[in-house]
Amino acid sequence: MDNNINNNGKKIVLSGIQPSGDLNIGTYFGALKNWVKLQNDYINYFCIVDMHAITVRQDPSVLRRRTLEVAAGYIACGLDPEKCALFVQSHVPAHAQLAWVLNCYAMFGELSRMTQFKEKSEQHSDNINAGLFTYPVLQAADILIYNAHLVPVGADQKQHLELSRDIAVRFNSVYGDVFTVPEPYISKEKSAKICSLQEPAKKMSKSDKNVNATVLLFDKKDDIIKKFKRAVTDSDTAVRFAEGKDGVNNLMTIYSCATGKSYDEIEREFSGKGYGDFKLAVGEAVADALMPIQKKFGELMSDRTELEKILKDGAQRASRRADRTLAKVYKKIGFLQI
């Protein structure tokens, strides 16, 4: 696939997810479903960004398990290892090697202004480490090492992509046309933003301590329905999408993702019905949508050897491109080549 990059005209897409928590429906409906749609039109590199995860202390055995689970989740959700490179970030050393170089082209003031650094510093005030401060540079290396044209990003990552662009432009102004300046990938279809079932003004988080706030990709059907029955709504009784109805709006978005129905169709379906009927329907629709994913996930996790083979192959494919970029960078900045 990589050998055709110069004549097939396809652009390169890069994205990844941290294995710092269990995959949830926000990740699936908001990201993974969109990644699946990219497979035939772009050259794709999808990684599990385990190096980013250790800016917060991790249990080593849990991190290893979750890394494999995220890889299996990728494939279960529809990513095809034949159509895209699926790999673990730490399996491609060029990411970290380029990150050190780019650290020398990122400004202290830029990193100080990163909103997520400020937020995570407050959340983890006992462990404000250098990695937490510089991880946007590693994120830039993740992108630039493949000369990615497009990066699917949510609102919380736009600032980091801007930093990647600034670093690429700064480096290119000194050494010539080395890096592709990445652009955000904007889907023709509006990406779904799935929010917490308990705090619907906040994004659904895979690390939320409230178990009722997040629906995990591999929750049992009974647990999924229970969580939706407990979902926060409002004092109104009408199922309609409107300002000030964050809880109902969130449930309608989830139901739309699970069934393909428009908001108008959902409003008509539940006209005259209460929130109890609506919540039950959402829970059942989500459980039904996740059933084939859960079945495939179970099959993948039962054959660890095959899963590791897929990741090894993906890392080798990714390394071929990454190593070429790194060699070019090393030559440009004056490192001795032997």
Coordinates of C-alpha atoms in Angstrom, one line a residue:
M1 CA 0.0 0.0 0.0
D2 CA 2.7 2.5 1.0
N3 CA 4.6 1.9 -2.2
N4 CA 1.7 3.4 -4.2
I5 CA 1.7 6.7 -2.3
N6 CA 3.4 8.7 -5.2
N7 CA 1.0 7.6 -7.9
N8 CA -2.4 6.8 -6.4
G9 CA -3.1 10.4 -5.4
K10 CA -4.5 9.5 -2.0
K11 CA -4.0 11.8 0.9
I12 CA -2.6 10.5 4.3
V13 CA -4.8 10.4 7.4
L14 CA -3.4 9.9 11.0
S15 CA -5.3 9.4 14.2
G16 CA -5.1 7.6 17.5
I17 CA -6.7 6.8 20.8
Q18 CA -5.1 6.5 24.3
P19 CA -5.5 3.1 26.0
S20 CA -6.1 4.9 29.3
G21 CA -9.6 3.8 29.7
D22 CA -12.3 1.5 28.3
L23 CA -13.7 2.3 24.8
N24 CA -17.2 3.9 25.0
I25 CA -20.0 4.8 22.6
G26 CA -18.7 8.3 22.4
T27 CA -15.5 7.1 20.9
Y28 CA -17.4 4.7 18.6
F29 CA -20.1 7.1 17.3
G30 CA -17.8 10.2 17.4
A31 CA -14.6 8.8 16.0
L32 CA -14.3 5.1 15.0
K33 CA -17.4 5.0 12.8
N34 CA -15.9 7.9 10.8
W35 CA -12.5 6.3 10.6
V36 CA -14.1 3.2 9.0
K37 CA -15.5 5.4 6.3
L38 CA -12.0 6.8 5.4
Q39 CA -10.5 3.4 4.6
N40 CA -11.1 3.3 0.8
D41 CA -10.4 7.0 0.1
Y42 CA -7.2 7.7 2.0
I43 CA -4.0 6.1 3.2
N44 CA -4.6 5.6 6.9
Y45 CA -2.4 5.2 9.9
F46 CA -4.4 4.5 13.1
C47 CA -2.5 3.9 16.3
I48 CA -2.9 3.2 19.9
V49 CA -1.1 6.1 21.6
D50 CA 0.3 4.4 24.6
M51 CA 3.2 6.8 25.0
H52 CA 0.7 9.6 25.6
A53 CA -1.1 7.6 28.2
I54 CA 1.9 7.5 30.7
T55 CA 1.8 11.3 31.3
V56 CA -0.6 10.0 34.0
R57 CA 0.5 7.1 36.2
Q58 CA -0.7 3.8 34.8
D59 CA -0.9 0.3 36.2
P60 CA 1.5 -1.5 33.8
S61 CA -0.5 -4.7 33.5
V62 CA -3.7 -2.7 32.9
L63 CA -2.0 -0.6 30.3
R64 CA -0.9 -3.7 28.4
R65 CA -4.4 -5.2 28.6
R66 CA -6.1 -2.0 27.5
T67 CA -3.6 -1.6 24.6
L68 CA -4.7 -5.0 23.2
E69 CA -8.3 -4.3 23.9
V70 CA -8.2 -1.0 22.0
A71 CA -6.6 -2.7 19.0
A72 CA -9.3 -5.4 19.1
G73 CA -11.9 -2.7 19.4
Y74 CA -10.5 -0.9 16.3
I75 CA -11.0 -4.0 14.2
A76 CA -14.3 -5.0 15.8
C77 CA -15.7 -1.6 14.9
G78 CA -14.8 -2.1 11.3
L79 CA -11.2 -1.0 10.7
D80 CA -9.6 -3.4 8.2
P81 CA -5.8 -4.2 8.8
E82 CA -5.5 -4.8 5.1
K83 CA -6.7 -1.3 4.3
C84 CA -4.9 0.7 7.0
A85 CA -1.9 0.4 9.2
L86 CA -3.0 -0.4 12.8
F87 CA -0.2 -0.2 15.3
V88 CA 0.9 0.7 18.8
Q89 CA 2.7 4.1 19.0
S90 CA 5.6 2.7 21.1
H91 CA 6.3 0.0 18.5
V92 CA 7.5 2.7 16.1
P93 CA 10.5 4.4 17.8
A94 CA 10.7 7.2 15.2
H95 CA 7.8 8.9 17.0
A96 CA 9.9 9.5 20.1
Q97 CA 13.0 10.3 18.1
L98 CA 11.3 13.0 16.1
A99 CA 9.6 14.3 19.2
W100 CA 13.0 15.2 20.7
V101 CA 14.0 17.1 17.6
L102 CA 10.7 19.0 17.5
N103 CA 11.0 19.9 21.1
C104 CA 13.8 22.1 20.0
Y105 CA 11.5 23.8 17.5
A106 CA 8.6 24.3 19.9
M107 CA 8.5 27.4 22.0
F108 CA 8.0 27.4 25.8
G109 CA 5.3 30.0 25.5
E110 CA 3.3 27.9 23.0
L111 CA 3.3 24.9 25.3
S112 CA 2.4 27.1 28.3
R113 CA -0.8 28.2 26.6
M114 CA -2.1 24.6 25.9
T115 CA -5.5 24.4 27.6
Q116 CA -5.3 20.7 28.2
F117 CA -2.0 21.1 30.1
K118 CA -3.7 23.5 32.4
E119 CA -6.7 21.2 32.9
K120 CA -4.6 18.1 33.5
S121 CA -2.3 20.0 35.9
E122 CA -5.3 20.7 38.0
Q123 CA -6.6 17.2 37.8
H124 CA -3.2 15.6 38.6
S125 CA -1.6 18.3 40.8
D126 CA 0.6 15.7 42.5
N127 CA 2.2 14.7 39.2
I128 CA 2.8 17.7 36.9
N129 CA 5.6 16.1 35.0
A130 CA 7.6 17.3 31.9
G131 CA 5.8 14.8 29.7
L132 CA 2.5 16.4 30.5
F133 CA 3.9 19.7 29.4
T134 CA 5.5 18.5 26.2
Y135 CA 3.2 15.8 25.0
P136 CA 1.7 18.1 22.4
V137 CA 5.1 18.0 20.7
L138 CA 4.9 14.2 20.7
Q139 CA 1.5 14.6 19.2
A140 CA 3.0 16.8 16.5
A141 CA 5.6 14.1 15.9
D142 CA 2.9 11.5 15.5
I143 CA 1.4 13.5 12.7
L144 CA 4.5 14.9 11.0
I145 CA 6.4 11.6 10.9
Y146 CA 3.9 10.4 8.3
N147 CA 3.5 13.7 6.6
A148 CA -0.2 13.3 7.2
H149 CA -2.4 15.7 5.2
L150 CA -5.4 15.3 7.4
V151 CA -6.1 14.7 11.0
P152 CA -9.6 13.9 12.4
V153 CA -9.8 16.0 15.5
G154 CA -12.4 16.9 18.1
A155 CA -12.8 20.4 19.5
D156 CA -10.5 19.5 22.5
Q157 CA -7.6 18.7 20.1
K158 CA -7.7 21.6 17.7
Q159 CA -5.2 23.6 19.7
H160 CA -2.7 20.8 19.5
L161 CA -3.1 20.5 15.7
E162 CA -2.5 24.2 15.4
L163 CA 0.8 23.7 17.3
S164 CA 1.7 20.9 14.9
R165 CA 1.1 23.2 12.0
D166 CA 3.2 26.0 13.6
I167 CA 6.1 23.6 14.2
A168 CA 5.9 22.2 10.6
V169 CA 6.0 25.7 9.1
R170 CA 8.8 26.8 11.5
F171 CA 10.9 23.8 10.6
N172 CA 10.2 24.1 6.8
S173 CA 11.2 27.8 6.9
V174 CA 14.7 26.8 8.1
Y175 CA 15.3 23.6 6.2
G176 CA 13.0 23.6 3.2
D177 CA 10.0 21.5 2.3
V178 CA 10.4 18.7 4.8
F179 CA 7.0 18.4 6.5
T180 CA 3.5 18.4 5.1
V181 CA 1.5 21.0 7.0
P182 CA -1.5 19.1 8.3
E183 CA -5.1 20.1 8.0
P184 CA -8.0 19.1 10.3
Y185 CA -10.2 16.5 8.7
I186 CA -13.8 17.8 8.5
S187 CA -16.3 15.1 7.6
K188 CA -19.0 15.9 5.1
E189 CA -21.3 14.4 7.7
K190 CA -21.4 16.2 11.0
S191 CA -19.5 14.2 13.7
A192 CA -21.6 13.2 16.6
K193 CA -20.6 14.6 20.0
I194 CA -21.8 12.1 22.6
C195 CA -22.1 13.5 26.1
S196 CA -22.2 12.1 29.6
L197 CA -25.5 10.5 30.6
Q198 CA -25.2 12.2 34.0
E199 CA -23.7 15.5 33.1
P200 CA -25.0 16.1 29.5
A201 CA -23.1 19.4 29.1
K202 CA -19.8 17.4 29.3
K203 CA -18.3 15.1 26.7
M204 CA -18.6 11.4 27.6
S205 CA -15.3 10.3 29.0
K206 CA -13.8 6.8 29.1
S207 CA -12.3 7.6 32.5
D208 CA -15.4 9.0 34.2
K209 CA -15.6 7.7 37.8
N210 CA -19.4 7.7 37.6
V211 CA -20.2 4.3 36.1
N212 CA -23.7 5.5 35.0
A213 CA -22.3 8.4 33.0
T214 CA -20.6 6.3 30.3
V215 CA -21.8 3.4 28.2
L216 CA -18.8 1.2 27.4
L217 CA -18.5 -0.6 24.1
F218 CA -18.5 -3.9 25.8
D219 CA -21.2 -3.4 28.5
K220 CA -23.8 -6.1 28.8
K221 CA -27.3 -5.3 27.4
D222 CA -28.9 -5.2 30.8
D223 CA -26.3 -2.8 32.0
I224 CA -26.7 -0.6 28.9
I225 CA -30.4 -0.3 29.4
K226 CA -30.0 0.4 33.1
K227 CA -27.6 3.3 32.4
F228 CA -30.0 4.8 29.9
K229 CA -33.0 4.5 32.3
R230 CA -30.9 6.6 34.8
A231 CA -29.9 9.2 32.2
V232 CA -30.5 12.8 33.1
T233 CA -33.2 14.6 31.1
D234 CA -35.3 17.6 32.3
S235 CA -38.7 18.5 33.8
D236 CA -40.3 18.7 30.3
T237 CA -41.9 15.6 28.9
A238 CA -41.5 16.1 25.1
V239 CA -38.9 14.3 23.1
R240 CA -37.6 17.2 21.0
F241 CA -34.3 18.7 20.1
A242 CA -34.1 22.2 21.5
E243 CA -31.9 24.6 23.4
G244 CA -31.8 24.0 27.1
K245 CA -32.6 20.3 26.8
D246 CA -29.0 19.0 26.9
G247 CA -30.0 15.6 28.3
V248 CA -32.7 14.9 25.8
N249 CA -30.6 16.3 23.0
N250 CA -27.8 13.9 23.9
L251 CA -30.2 10.9 24.0
M252 CA -31.6 11.9 20.6
T253 CA -28.1 12.1 19.2
I254 CA -27.2 8.7 20.5
Y255 CA -30.5 7.2 19.2
S256 CA -29.8 8.8 15.8
C257 CA -26.3 7.3 15.6
A258 CA -27.6 3.9 16.6
T259 CA -30.6 3.8 14.2
G260 CA -29.8 6.3 11.4
K261 CA -33.0 8.2 12.1
S262 CA -33.1 12.0 11.8
Y263 CA -34.2 14.2 14.7
D264 CA -37.5 14.9 13.0
E265 CA -38.2 11.2 12.6
I266 CA -37.3 10.6 16.3
E267 CA -39.6 13.4 17.4
R268 CA -42.5 11.9 15.4
E269 CA -41.8 8.4 16.7
F270 CA -42.0 9.5 20.3
S271 CA -44.7 12.1 20.0
G272 CA -47.1 11.7 22.9
K273 CA -44.8 9.3 24.7
G274 CA -42.8 9.9 27.8
Y275 CA -39.1 9.8 28.6
G276 CA -39.4 6.3 30.1
D277 CA -40.4 4.8 26.7
F278 CA -37.7 6.9 24.9
K279 CA -34.9 6.0 27.3
L280 CA -35.8 2.3 27.0
A281 CA -35.8 2.5 23.2
V282 CA -32.4 4.3 23.1
G283 CA -30.9 1.6 25.4
E284 CA -32.2 -1.2 23.3
A285 CA -31.1 0.4 20.0
V286 CA -27.6 0.9 21.4
A287 CA -27.3 -2.6 22.7
D288 CA -28.5 -4.0 19.3
A289 CA -25.9 -1.8 17.5
L290 CA -23.1 -3.0 19.7
M291 CA -23.9 -6.7 19.6
P292 CA -21.9 -7.6 16.4
I293 CA -19.0 -5.4 17.6
Q294 CA -19.0 -7.3 20.9
K295 CA -19.1 -10.7 19.2
K296 CA -16.1 -9.8 16.9
F297 CA -14.2 -8.3 19.9
G298 CA -14.6 -11.6 21.8
E299 CA -13.2 -13.6 18.8
L300 CA -10.2 -11.3 18.5
M301 CA -9.4 -11.3 22.2
S302 CA -9.5 -15.1 22.2
D303 CA -6.6 -15.2 19.7
R304 CA -3.9 -13.0 21.1
T305 CA -1.3 -14.4 18.7
E306 CA -3.2 -13.2 15.7
L307 CA -3.9 -9.8 17.2
E308 CA -0.2 -9.3 18.0
K309 CA 0.6 -10.4 14.5
I310 CA -1.7 -7.7 13.1
L311 CA 0.0 -5.0 15.3
K312 CA 3.5 -6.2 14.4
D313 CA 2.6 -5.9 10.7
G314 CA 1.0 -2.5 11.2
A315 CA 4.1 -1.3 13.0
Q316 CA 6.4 -2.5 10.2
R317 CA 4.3 -0.7 7.6
A318 CA 4.2 2.5 9.7
S319 CA 8.0 2.3 10.4
R320 CA 8.8 2.2 6.7
R321 CA 7.3 5.6 6.2
A322 CA 8.3 7.0 9.6
D323 CA 12.0 6.0 9.2
R324 CA 12.2 7.7 5.9
T325 CA 10.9 10.9 7.3
L326 CA 13.2 10.7 10.3
A327 CA 16.3 10.1 8.2
K328 CA 15.5 13.2 6.1
V329 CA 15.1 15.3 9.3
Y330 CA 18.3 14.0 10.8
K331 CA 20.2 14.8 7.6
K332 CA 18.7 18.3 7.4
I333 CA 19.6 19.3 10.9
G334 CA 23.2 18.0 10.6
F335 CA 23.3 14.7 12.4
L336 CA 26.2 12.6 11.2
Q337 CA 24.9 9.8 8.9
I338 CA 26.8 6.4 9.0

